[in-house]
Amino acid sequence: MCSRMQLLRVFMCVVGGRGVFGVLFLNHHVFGVKQDIFHFQQNRDPSKEQCDSMLLSAPWTTQYQAWSDPTLASRWETVQSVRKLCFSAIQHARDEKRVTDSLSSNLHIQAHPTIIQALVPLLEDTTVAKTMLHATLLCSEVQLTADSSLPAPVTNKDITSSVVISVEPATLHKCPRCWRYQSTTAGAHCTRCLGVVSLHSKPSS
């Protein structure tokens, strides 16, 4: 019989390309697995809710060293900082009634080259949405411009003076499937969704 941990590995492969929502959903299941492991190690019934408080105080196992990537961790910290600034800029644009929500926004990120360097790999990753960067920033379009005249970031979290973000309303039509404004025709699917729908509508051989 397949164990829950084995099922989790399969689940990780399935949701691995579903971006932010897949990560959040996966986190919930990882917590459930860790919960069951703890209960069984304590010879307790996993259904007992009173064990939950003990789980929260239990130490986690040592991180698998092969998964440790300081360079990736540093780059993702920069991405998170940019994301925070973008959300703030989008909210400001919403307050001024220039856009209705994040998906109706087109972003132009002008930043120091080191920050652009951290964002480019996400712009080249097309496993989710139009690119991973579009999914991360929850926007319809994003343009990157490296500007060496901007000061280099002090740390990955202190990048405010190294980034200039412009928010403009989306110019294309809203896709009825992904809700991003990337359709050239009103009511029609965007190019990516059209490909997905066509792929899944093909009769199985």
GROMACS .gro file of N, CA and C in nm, residues 19-21 79 83 86-87 90 102-103 105-107 109 119-144 172 178 180-182 192:
model
  138
   19GLY      N    1   0.264   2.724  -0.939
   19GLY     CA    2   0.295   2.854  -0.883
   19GLY      C    3   0.251   2.874  -0.739
   20VAL      N    4   0.210   2.997  -0.706
   20VAL     CA    5   0.182   3.036  -0.569
   20VAL      C    6   0.073   2.952  -0.507
   21PHE      N    7  -0.037   2.926  -0.581
   21PHE     CA    8  -0.148   2.852  -0.525
   21PHE      C    9  -0.107   2.708  -0.496
   79VAL      N   10   1.345   3.890  -0.489
   79VAL     CA   11   1.217   3.882  -0.560
   79VAL      C   12   1.102   3.920  -0.466
   83ARG      N   13   0.838   4.221  -0.507
   83ARG     CA   14   0.695   4.189  -0.504
   83ARG      C   15   0.621   4.280  -0.406
   86CYS      N   16   0.592   4.621  -0.557
   86CYS     CA   17   0.494   4.620  -0.667
   86CYS      C   18   0.352   4.623  -0.613
   87PHE      N   19   0.326   4.545  -0.510
   87PHE     CA   20   0.192   4.542  -0.451
   87PHE      C   21   0.156   4.678  -0.392
   90ILE      N   22   0.075   4.905  -0.686
   90ILE     CA   23  -0.055   4.870  -0.744
   90ILE      C   24  -0.168   4.921  -0.655
  102SER      N   25  -0.501   4.401  -0.924
  102SER     CA   26  -0.363   4.374  -0.965
  102SER      C   27  -0.356   4.315  -1.105
  103LEU      N   28  -0.451   4.228  -1.141
  103LEU     CA   29  -0.446   4.163  -1.272
  103LEU      C   30  -0.477   4.259  -1.386
  105SER      N   31  -0.332   4.534  -1.412
  105SER     CA   32  -0.216   4.624  -1.411
  105SER      C   33  -0.105   4.576  -1.503
  106ASN      N   34  -0.040   4.671  -1.567
  106ASN     CA   35   0.084   4.648  -1.640
  106ASN      C   36   0.195   4.715  -1.560
  107LEU      N   37   0.301   4.641  -1.530
  107LEU     CA   38   0.409   4.694  -1.448
  107LEU      C   39   0.535   4.721  -1.531
  109ILE      N   40   0.921   4.780  -1.429
  109ILE     CA   41   1.015   4.779  -1.318
  109ILE      C   42   1.152   4.825  -1.368
  119LEU      N   43   1.543   3.890  -1.126
  119LEU     CA   44   1.408   3.875  -1.180
  119LEU      C   45   1.404   3.804  -1.315
  120VAL      N   46   1.509   3.816  -1.393
  120VAL     CA   47   1.510   3.761  -1.529
  120VAL      C   48   1.479   3.612  -1.536
  121PRO      N   49   1.536   3.526  -1.447
  121PRO     CA   50   1.502   3.384  -1.455
  121PRO      C   51   1.354   3.356  -1.443
  122LEU      N   52   1.282   3.435  -1.365
  122LEU     CA   53   1.137   3.416  -1.352
  122LEU      C   54   1.065   3.459  -1.479
  123LEU      N   55   1.122   3.557  -1.548
  123LEU     CA   56   1.063   3.603  -1.674
  123LEU      C   57   1.082   3.500  -1.784
  124GLU      N   58   1.183   3.415  -1.769
  124GLU     CA   59   1.212   3.312  -1.869
  124GLU      C   60   1.141   3.180  -1.839
  125ASP      N   61   1.083   3.169  -1.719
  125ASP     CA   62   1.013   3.047  -1.678
  125ASP      C   63   0.866   3.057  -1.718
  126THR      N   64   0.823   2.973  -1.812
  126THR     CA   65   0.686   2.980  -1.863
  126THR      C   66   0.601   2.863  -1.817
  127THR      N   67   0.637   2.802  -1.702
  127THR     CA   68   0.561   2.686  -1.654
  127THR      C   69   0.425   2.726  -1.597
  128VAL      N   70   0.411   2.849  -1.551
  128VAL     CA   71   0.282   2.897  -1.498
  128VAL      C   72   0.253   3.035  -1.556
  129ALA      N   73   0.122   3.064  -1.569
  129ALA     CA   74   0.079   3.193  -1.623
  129ALA      C   75   0.154   3.223  -1.753
  130LYS      N   76   0.173   3.350  -1.785
  130LYS     CA   77   0.251   3.385  -1.903
  130LYS      C   78   0.399   3.356  -1.875
  131THR      N   79   0.444   3.398  -1.755
  131THR     CA   80   0.575   3.361  -1.703
  131THR      C   81   0.562   3.351  -1.552
  132MET      N   82   0.664   3.294  -1.488
  132MET     CA   83   0.662   3.285  -1.342
  132MET      C   84   0.661   3.423  -1.279
  133LEU      N   85   0.725   3.521  -1.344
  133LEU     CA   86   0.727   3.656  -1.290
  133LEU      C   87   0.588   3.718  -1.291
  134HIS      N   88   0.511   3.694  -1.398
  134HIS     CA   89   0.373   3.743  -1.403
  134HIS      C   90   0.291   3.682  -1.289
  135ALA      N   91   0.311   3.553  -1.264
  135ALA     CA   92   0.237   3.485  -1.157
  135ALA      C   93   0.278   3.538  -1.020
  136THR      N   94   0.407   3.564  -1.002
  136THR     CA   95   0.457   3.611  -0.874
  136THR      C   96   0.408   3.751  -0.841
  137LEU      N   97   0.403   3.837  -0.943
  137LEU     CA   98   0.362   3.976  -0.922
  137LEU      C   99   0.212   3.998  -0.942
  138LEU      N  100   0.141   3.894  -0.985
  138LEU     CA  101  -0.004   3.900  -1.005
  138LEU      C  102  -0.044   4.015  -1.098
  139CYS      N  103   0.026   4.027  -1.209
  139CYS     CA  104  -0.005   4.133  -1.304
  139CYS      C  105  -0.028   4.073  -1.442
  140SER      N  106  -0.074   4.155  -1.535
  140SER     CA  107  -0.099   4.106  -1.670
  140SER      C  108   0.023   4.120  -1.760
  141GLU      N  109   0.098   4.227  -1.743
  141GLU     CA  110   0.220   4.246  -1.820
  141GLU      C  111   0.328   4.305  -1.729
  142VAL      N  112   0.453   4.272  -1.757
  142VAL     CA  113   0.564   4.327  -1.679
  142VAL      C  114   0.683   4.351  -1.770
  143GLN      N  115   0.742   4.466  -1.757
  143GLN     CA  116   0.859   4.504  -1.837
  143GLN      C  117   0.974   4.537  -1.742
  144LEU      N  118   1.092   4.485  -1.772
  144LEU     CA  119   1.209   4.509  -1.688
  144LEU      C  120   1.310   4.599  -1.761
  172LEU      N  121  -0.490   4.527  -2.306
  172LEU     CA  122  -0.557   4.417  -2.376
  172LEU      C  123  -0.686   4.378  -2.306
  178CYS      N  124  -0.797   3.272  -1.728
  178CYS     CA  125  -0.696   3.308  -1.627
  178CYS      C  126  -0.719   3.447  -1.568
  180ARG      N  127  -0.631   3.726  -1.667
  180ARG     CA  128  -0.530   3.826  -1.698
  180ARG      C  129  -0.568   3.899  -1.827
  181TYR      N  130  -0.528   4.024  -1.837
  181TYR     CA  131  -0.563   4.106  -1.952
  181TYR      C  132  -0.457   4.085  -2.061
  182GLN      N  133  -0.467   3.969  -2.127
  182GLN     CA  134  -0.369   3.930  -2.228
  182GLN      C  135  -0.435   3.881  -2.356
  192ARG      N  136  -0.189   3.165  -2.421
  192ARG     CA  137  -0.151   3.051  -2.336
  192ARG      C  138  -0.273   2.965  -2.302
   0.00000   0.00000   0.00000
